[in-house]
């Protein structure tokens, strides 16, 4: 399988997952609103939320994968580039260049921090007890 097909497959998975999260958020929005549409309102009144979440997920994955292919490196900067691309979508939705820039910076920085931190697992998740003690000795200079 080529790298581009892997990117498209991964983007499809992420789009589906993010769309599912968008469906949940849309259902919560529909519940909070007063109207006569009932459950149908999830799609008719707040259904744009589903598409927005799905698009954000897909664009993030495509941006990250494209950056990895272009840069030929696998590091947190790829997630920042993908996050920036997804953040731009938030600004496009509101028709504001300022919000596009802020969305790019906010989502890109957040995704960079997430990836750089070891995806919230920390840098010691795969280290043995001896390696952790060695790092502690070096850090505290005991």
Coordinates of N, CA and C in Angstrom, one line a residue:
X1 N 0.8 -1.2 0.0 CA 0.0 0.0 0.0 C 0.9 1.2 0.0
X2 N 0.6 2.2 -0.8 CA 1.4 3.4 -0.9 C 1.1 4.3 0.3
X3 N 2.0 5.3 0.4 CA 1.8 6.2 1.6 C 0.6 7.1 1.4
X4 N 0.2 7.4 0.2 CA -1.0 8.3 0.0 C -2.3 7.5 0.3
X5 N -2.3 6.2 0.0 CA -3.5 5.4 0.4 C -3.5 5.2 1.9
X6 N -2.4 5.1 2.6 CA -2.4 5.1 4.0 C -3.0 6.4 4.6
X7 N -2.6 7.5 4.0 CA -3.1 8.8 4.5 C -4.6 8.9 4.3
X8 N -5.1 8.5 3.2 CA -6.5 8.6 2.9 C -7.3 7.6 3.8
X9 N -6.7 6.4 4.0 CA -7.4 5.5 4.9 C -7.4 6.0 6.4
X10 N -6.3 6.6 6.8 CA -6.3 7.1 8.2 C -7.2 8.3 8.3
X11 N -7.2 9.2 7.3 CA -8.1 10.3 7.3 C -9.6 9.9 7.3
X12 N -9.9 8.8 6.6 CA -11.3 8.3 6.6 C -11.7 7.8 8.0
X13 N -10.7 7.1 8.7 CA -11.0 6.6 10.0 C -11.2 7.8 11.0
X14 N -10.3 8.8 10.9 CA -10.4 9.9 11.8 C -11.7 10.7 11.5
X15 N -12.1 10.9 10.2 CA -13.3 11.6 9.9 C -14.5 10.9 10.5
X16 N -14.5 9.5 10.4 CA -15.7 8.8 10.9 C -15.7 8.9 12.5
X17 N -14.6 8.8 13.1 CA -14.6 9.0 14.6 C -15.0 10.4 15.0
X18 N -14.4 11.4 14.4 CA -14.8 12.8 14.7 C -16.2 13.1 14.4
X19 N -16.7 12.5 13.3 CA -18.2 12.6 12.9 C -19.0 12.0 14.0
X20 N -18.6 10.9 14.6 CA -19.4 10.3 15.7 C -19.4 11.2 16.9
X21 N -18.2 11.8 17.2 CA -18.2 12.7 18.3 C -19.1 13.9 18.0
X22 N -19.1 14.4 16.8 CA -19.9 15.5 16.3 C -21.4 15.1 16.5
X23 N -21.8 13.9 16.2 CA -23.1 13.4 16.4 C -23.5 13.5 17.8
X24 N -22.6 13.1 18.7 CA -22.9 13.2 20.1 C -23.1 14.7 20.6
X25 N -22.2 15.5 20.1 CA -22.3 17.0 20.5 C -23.6 17.6 19.9
X26 N -23.9 17.2 18.7 CA -25.2 17.7 18.0 C -26.4 17.2 18.8
X27 N -26.4 16.0 19.3 CA -27.5 15.5 20.1 C -27.6 16.3 21.4
X28 N -26.5 16.6 22.0 CA -26.5 17.4 23.3 C -27.0 18.9 23.0
X29 N -26.6 19.4 21.8 CA -27.1 20.7 21.4 C -28.6 20.7 21.2
X30 N -29.1 19.6 20.5 CA -30.5 19.5 20.2 C -31.3 19.3 21.5
X31 N -30.8 18.6 22.5 CA -31.4 18.5 23.8 C -31.6 19.8 24.5
X32 N -30.6 20.7 24.4 CA -30.6 21.9 25.1 C -31.5 23.0 24.5
X33 N -31.9 22.8 23.2 CA -32.7 23.7 22.5 C -34.2 23.4 22.6
X34 N -35.0 24.5 22.6 CA -36.5 24.3 22.6 C -37.0 24.4 21.1
X35 N -37.6 23.4 20.7 CA -38.2 23.4 19.3 C -39.1 22.2 19.2
X36 N -39.8 22.1 18.1 CA -40.8 21.0 17.9 C -40.3 19.9 16.9
X37 N -39.0 19.9 16.6 CA -38.5 18.9 15.7 C -38.2 17.6 16.3
X38 N -38.1 17.5 17.6 CA -37.8 16.3 18.3 C -36.4 15.8 18.0
X39 N -36.2 14.5 17.9 CA -34.9 13.9 17.6 C -34.4 14.2 16.2
X40 N -35.3 14.5 15.3 CA -34.9 14.8 13.9 C -34.0 16.1 13.9
X41 N -34.2 16.9 15.0 CA -33.4 18.2 15.1 C -31.9 17.9 15.2
X42 N -31.5 16.7 15.6 CA -30.1 16.4 15.6 C -29.4 16.6 14.2
X43 N -30.2 16.2 13.2 CA -29.7 16.4 11.8 C -30.1 17.7 11.2
X44 N -31.4 18.1 11.4 CA -31.9 19.3 10.7 C -31.5 20.6 11.3
X45 N -31.4 20.7 12.7 CA -31.1 22.0 13.3 C -29.6 22.1 13.7
X46 N -29.0 21.1 14.2 CA -27.7 21.1 14.7 C -26.7 20.2 13.9
X47 N -27.2 19.7 12.8 CA -26.4 18.8 12.0 C -25.1 19.3 11.5
X48 N -25.0 20.6 11.3 CA -23.8 21.2 10.9 C -22.6 20.9 11.8
X49 N -22.9 20.7 13.1 CA -21.9 20.3 14.0 C -21.2 19.0 13.7
X50 N -22.0 18.0 13.2 CA -21.5 16.7 12.8 C -20.5 16.9 11.7
X51 N -20.9 17.7 10.6 CA -20.0 17.9 9.5 C -18.8 18.6 9.9
X52 N -18.9 19.6 10.8 CA -17.8 20.4 11.2 C -16.7 19.5 12.0
X53 N -17.2 18.7 12.9 CA -16.3 17.8 13.6 C -15.6 16.9 12.7
X54 N -16.4 16.3 11.8 CA -15.8 15.3 10.8 C -14.8 16.0 9.9
X55 N -15.1 17.2 9.5 CA -14.1 17.9 8.6 C -12.8 18.2 9.4
X56 N -13.0 18.7 10.6 CA -11.8 19.0 11.4 C -10.9 17.8 11.6
X57 N -11.5 16.6 11.9 CA -10.7 15.4 12.1 C -10.0 15.0 10.8
X58 N -10.8 15.0 9.7 CA -10.2 14.6 8.5 C -9.0 15.5 8.0
X59 N -9.3 16.8 8.1 CA -8.2 17.8 7.7 C -7.0 17.7 8.6
X60 N -7.2 17.5 9.9 CA -6.1 17.3 10.8 C -5.2 16.1 10.4
X61 N -5.8 15.0 10.1 CA -5.1 13.8 9.7 C -4.4 13.9 8.4
X62 N -5.1 14.5 7.4 CA -4.5 14.8 6.1 C -3.3 15.7 6.2
X63 N -3.5 16.8 7.0 CA -2.4 17.8 7.2 C -1.2 17.1 7.9
X64 N -1.4 16.3 8.9 CA -0.3 15.7 9.6 C 0.4 14.7 8.7
X65 N -0.4 13.9 8.0 CA 0.2 12.9 7.1 C 1.0 13.6 5.9
X66 N 0.4 14.6 5.4 CA 1.1 15.3 4.3 C 2.4 16.0 4.8
X67 N 2.4 16.5 6.0 CA 3.6 17.1 6.5 C 4.6 16.0 6.8
X68 N 4.2 14.9 7.3 CA 5.1 13.8 7.5 C 5.7 13.3 6.2
X69 N 4.9 13.2 5.1 CA 5.4 12.8 3.8 C 6.4 13.8 3.2
X70 N 6.1 15.1 3.3 CA 6.9 16.1 2.8 C 8.2 16.3 3.5
X71 N 8.1 16.3 4.8 CA 9.3 16.5 5.7 C 10.1 15.3 5.9
X72 N 9.5 14.1 5.6 CA 10.2 12.8 5.8 C 10.7 12.6 7.2
X73 N 10.0 13.2 8.2 CA 10.3 13.0 9.6 C 9.0 12.7 10.4
X74 N 9.1 12.0 11.5 CA 8.0 11.8 12.3 C 8.2 12.4 13.7
X75 N 7.7 13.6 13.8 CA 7.9 14.3 15.1 C 6.7 15.2 15.4
X76 N 6.7 15.9 16.5 CA 5.5 16.7 16.9 C 5.2 17.8 16.0
X77 N 6.1 18.3 15.2 CA 5.9 19.4 14.3 C 4.8 19.0 13.2
X78 N 4.8 17.7 12.9 CA 3.7 17.3 11.9 C 2.3 17.5 12.5
X79 N 2.2 17.2 13.8 CA 0.9 17.3 14.5 C 0.6 18.8 14.5
X80 N 1.6 19.7 14.7 CA 1.3 21.1 14.7 C 0.8 21.6 13.4
X81 N 1.4 21.1 12.3 CA 1.0 21.5 11.0 C -0.5 21.0 10.7
X82 N -0.7 19.8 11.1 CA -2.1 19.2 10.9 C -3.1 20.0 11.8
X83 N -2.7 20.4 13.0 CA -3.5 21.1 13.9 C -3.8 22.5 13.3
X84 N -2.8 23.1 12.7 CA -2.9 24.4 12.1 C -3.9 24.4 11.0
X85 N -3.8 23.3 10.2 CA -4.8 23.2 9.1 C -6.2 23.0 9.6
X86 N -6.4 22.2 10.6 CA -7.7 22.1 11.2 C -8.2 23.4 11.9
X87 N -7.3 24.1 12.5 CA -7.7 25.4 13.1 C -8.1 26.4 12.1
X88 N -7.5 26.4 10.9 CA -7.9 27.3 9.9 C -9.4 27.1 9.5
X89 N -9.9 25.9 9.6 CA -11.2 25.6 9.3 C -12.2 26.3 10.2
X90 N -11.8 26.4 11.5 CA -12.7 27.2 12.4 C -12.8 28.6 12.0
X91 N -11.7 29.2 11.5 CA -11.8 30.6 11.1 C -12.6 30.8 9.8
X92 N -12.4 29.8 8.9 CA -13.2 29.8 7.6 C -14.7 29.8 7.9
X93 N -15.1 29.0 8.9 CA -16.5 28.9 9.2 C -17.1 30.2 9.7
X94 N -16.2 31.0 10.4 CA -16.7 32.3 10.9 C -16.4 33.5 9.9
X95 N -15.7 33.2 8.8 CA -15.4 34.2 7.8 C -14.5 35.3 8.4
X96 N -13.5 34.9 9.1 CA -12.6 35.9 9.8 C -11.1 35.4 9.6
X97 N -10.3 36.3 9.0 CA -8.9 35.9 8.9 C -8.2 35.9 10.3
X98 N -8.6 36.8 11.2 CA -8.1 36.8 12.6 C -8.4 35.5 13.3
X99 N -9.6 35.0 13.1 CA -10.0 33.7 13.8 C -9.3 32.5 13.1
X100 N -9.0 32.7 11.8 CA -8.2 31.6 11.1 C -6.8 31.5 11.7
X101 N -6.2 32.7 11.9 CA -4.9 32.7 12.5 C -4.9 32.2 13.9
X102 N -5.8 32.7 14.7 CA -5.9 32.2 16.1 C -6.2 30.8 16.2
X103 N -7.1 30.3 15.3 CA -7.4 28.8 15.3 C -6.2 28.0 14.9
X104 N -5.5 28.5 13.9 CA -4.2 27.8 13.5 C -3.2 27.7 14.7
X105 N -3.0 28.8 15.3 CA -2.1 28.9 16.4 C -2.5 28.0 17.6
X106 N -3.8 28.2 18.0 CA -4.3 27.5 19.2 C -4.3 25.9 19.0
X107 N -4.9 25.5 17.9 CA -5.0 24.1 17.6 C -3.6 23.5 17.3
X108 N -2.8 24.2 16.5 CA -1.5 23.7 16.2 C -0.6 23.6 17.5
X109 N -0.6 24.6 18.3 CA 0.2 24.6 19.6 C -0.3 23.5 20.5
X110 N -1.6 23.3 20.6 CA -2.2 22.2 21.4 C -1.8 20.9 21.0
X111 N -1.9 20.6 19.7 CA -1.5 19.3 19.1 C 0.0 19.1 19.2
X112 N 0.8 20.2 19.1 CA 2.3 20.0 19.2 C 2.6 19.6 20.7
X113 N 2.0 20.3 21.6 CA 2.2 20.0 23.0 C 1.8 18.6 23.4
X114 N 0.6 18.2 22.8 CA 0.2 16.8 23.1 C 1.1 15.8 22.6
X115 N 1.6 16.0 21.3 CA 2.5 15.0 20.8 C 3.9 15.1 21.4
X116 N 4.4 16.3 21.8 CA 5.7 16.4 22.4 C 5.7 15.8 23.8
X117 N 4.6 15.8 24.5 CA 4.5 15.3 25.8 C 4.4 13.8 25.9
X118 N 4.4 13.2 24.7 CA 4.3 11.7 24.7 C 2.8 11.3 24.7
X119 N 2.0 12.2 24.2 CA 0.5 11.9 24.1 C 0.0 11.7 25.5
X120 N 0.4 12.6 26.4 CA 0.0 12.6 27.8 C 0.4 11.3 28.6
X121 N 1.2 10.5 28.0 CA 1.7 9.3 28.7 C 3.0 9.6 29.4
X122 N 3.7 10.7 29.0 CA 5.0 11.0 29.6 C 6.1 10.3 28.9
X123 N 7.3 10.8 29.2 CA 8.5 10.2 28.6 C 8.9 8.9 29.2
X124 N 8.4 8.5 30.4 CA 8.8 7.4 31.1 C 7.9 6.1 31.0
X125 N 6.9 6.2 30.1 CA 6.0 5.1 30.0 C 6.6 3.8 29.5
X126 N 7.6 3.9 28.7 CA 8.3 2.7 28.1 C 9.6 2.4 28.8
X127 N 10.0 3.1 29.9 CA 11.3 2.9 30.5 C 11.2 1.9 31.6
X128 N 12.3 1.2 31.9 CA 12.3 0.3 33.0 C 12.6 1.1 34.3
X129 N 12.4 0.4 35.4 CA 12.6 1.0 36.7 C 14.1 1.5 36.8
X130 N 15.0 0.8 36.3 CA 16.4 1.2 36.4 C 16.7 2.5 35.6
X131 N 16.1 2.6 34.4 CA 16.2 3.8 33.6 C 15.6 5.0 34.3
X132 N 14.5 4.7 35.0 CA 13.8 5.8 35.7 C 14.7 6.3 36.9
X133 N 15.3 5.4 37.6 CA 16.1 5.7 38.7 C 17.4 6.4 38.2
X134 N 17.9 6.0 37.1 CA 19.1 6.7 36.5 C 18.8 8.1 36.1
X135 N 17.6 8.3 35.5 CA 17.2 9.7 35.2 C 17.0 10.5 36.4
X136 N 16.4 9.9 37.4 CA 16.2 10.7 38.7 C 17.6 11.1 39.3
X137 N 18.6 10.2 39.3 CA 19.9 10.5 39.8 C 20.5 11.6 39.0
X138 N 20.4 11.6 37.7 CA 21.0 12.6 36.8 C 20.3 13.9 37.0
X139 N 19.0 13.9 37.2 CA 18.2 15.1 37.3 C 18.5 15.8 38.6
X140 N 18.5 15.0 39.7 CA 18.7 15.6 41.0 C 20.2 15.6 41.4
X141 N 21.1 15.1 40.6 CA 22.5 15.1 40.9 C 22.8 14.5 42.2
X142 N 22.3 13.3 42.5 CA 22.6 12.7 43.8 C 23.9 12.0 43.9

